[in-house]
């Protein structure tokens, strides 16, 4: 569904931000241009900062956003429109 091109991480020792470039696969073929999404993880005040844990959480959140976009593109919501009026139907609805 998606192909991750690049994931970059930035931290200030309280938060970790993951910037991910990815391609959505449409019928198995990747898009021409990559898309970008950001995932963020914040350390609770009472916890000790752990970059690895923050990195994993931020990546997972960015990846989940990318999957959500890919699912919408590959399975758009269906919409039905009446093209001919009949007993219980009105054209255009």
CSV table of C-alpha atoms in Angstrom, one decimal:
chain,number,residue,atom,x,y,z
A,1,UNK,CA,0.0,0.0,0.0
A,2,UNK,CA,2.8,2.4,0.8
A,3,UNK,CA,6.6,2.5,0.2
A,4,UNK,CA,8.6,4.5,2.7
A,5,UNK,CA,11.3,6.5,0.9
A,6,UNK,CA,12.9,8.2,3.9
A,7,UNK,CA,12.3,8.8,7.6
A,8,UNK,CA,14.1,11.5,9.5
A,9,UNK,CA,14.1,12.0,13.3
A,10,UNK,CA,14.6,15.2,15.3
A,11,UNK,CA,14.7,15.5,19.1
A,12,UNK,CA,14.9,18.1,21.8
A,13,UNK,CA,15.3,15.5,24.6
A,14,UNK,CA,11.5,15.8,25.4
A,15,UNK,CA,9.9,15.1,22.1
A,16,UNK,CA,10.9,13.1,19.0
A,17,UNK,CA,9.5,14.1,15.6
A,18,UNK,CA,9.6,11.7,12.6
A,19,UNK,CA,9.3,13.2,9.1
A,20,UNK,CA,8.5,10.5,6.6
A,21,UNK,CA,8.5,10.6,2.8
A,22,UNK,CA,6.5,7.9,1.2
A,23,UNK,CA,4.8,6.8,-2.0
A,24,UNK,CA,1.2,5.4,-2.2
A,25,UNK,CA,0.8,2.4,-4.4
A,26,UNK,CA,-2.2,2.6,-6.7
A,27,UNK,CA,-2.9,-0.9,-8.2
A,28,UNK,CA,0.7,-1.8,-7.3
A,29,UNK,CA,2.3,1.2,-9.1
A,30,UNK,CA,3.9,3.9,-6.9
A,31,UNK,CA,3.0,7.6,-7.4
A,32,UNK,CA,5.4,9.9,-9.3
A,33,UNK,CA,6.0,12.2,-6.4
A,34,UNK,CA,6.5,11.3,-2.7
A,35,UNK,CA,4.1,12.5,0.0
A,36,UNK,CA,5.2,13.6,3.4
A,37,UNK,CA,3.8,13.1,6.9
A,38,UNK,CA,4.9,13.8,10.5
A,39,UNK,CA,4.6,11.7,13.6
A,40,UNK,CA,5.4,13.0,17.1
A,41,UNK,CA,6.1,11.4,20.5
A,42,UNK,CA,6.3,13.4,23.7
A,43,UNK,CA,7.9,12.2,26.9
A,44,UNK,CA,5.7,12.4,30.0
A,45,UNK,CA,7.1,14.8,32.7
A,46,UNK,CA,7.5,12.0,35.2
A,47,UNK,CA,9.2,9.6,32.8
A,48,UNK,CA,12.9,9.4,31.8
A,49,UNK,CA,13.5,10.4,28.2
A,50,UNK,CA,14.4,7.4,25.9
A,51,UNK,CA,15.2,8.3,22.3
A,52,UNK,CA,14.7,4.8,21.0
A,53,UNK,CA,11.2,4.5,22.5
A,54,UNK,CA,10.3,8.0,21.2
A,55,UNK,CA,11.7,7.1,17.8
A,56,UNK,CA,9.5,4.0,17.6
A,57,UNK,CA,6.4,5.8,18.7
A,58,UNK,CA,6.9,8.7,16.3
A,59,UNK,CA,7.6,6.4,13.4
A,60,UNK,CA,4.5,4.3,14.1
A,61,UNK,CA,2.4,7.4,14.2
A,62,UNK,CA,3.7,8.8,11.0
A,63,UNK,CA,3.3,5.4,9.3
A,64,UNK,CA,-0.3,5.1,10.6
A,65,UNK,CA,-1.1,8.5,9.0
A,66,UNK,CA,0.4,7.3,5.7
A,67,UNK,CA,-1.6,4.1,5.8
A,68,UNK,CA,-4.8,6.2,6.4
A,69,UNK,CA,-4.1,8.3,3.2
A,70,UNK,CA,-3.3,5.2,1.2
A,71,UNK,CA,-6.6,3.4,2.2
A,72,UNK,CA,-8.6,6.5,1.3
A,73,UNK,CA,-7.0,6.6,-2.1
A,74,UNK,CA,-7.3,2.9,-2.8
A,75,UNK,CA,-10.9,2.6,-1.4
A,76,UNK,CA,-12.7,5.8,-2.0
A,77,UNK,CA,-16.2,6.1,-0.4
A,78,UNK,CA,-18.8,4.9,-2.9
A,79,UNK,CA,-21.5,7.3,-3.9
A,80,UNK,CA,-24.6,6.4,-5.9
A,81,UNK,CA,-26.6,8.9,-8.0
A,82,UNK,CA,-30.0,8.3,-9.6
A,83,UNK,CA,-29.8,9.0,-13.3
A,84,UNK,CA,-33.4,8.3,-14.2
A,85,UNK,CA,-36.5,9.3,-12.2
A,86,UNK,CA,-38.9,6.5,-11.3
A,87,UNK,CA,-41.7,5.7,-8.7
A,88,UNK,CA,-39.6,6.3,-5.6
A,89,UNK,CA,-36.5,7.9,-7.0
A,90,UNK,CA,-35.6,11.4,-8.2
A,91,UNK,CA,-33.0,12.0,-10.8
A,92,UNK,CA,-29.8,13.6,-9.4
A,93,UNK,CA,-30.2,12.3,-5.9
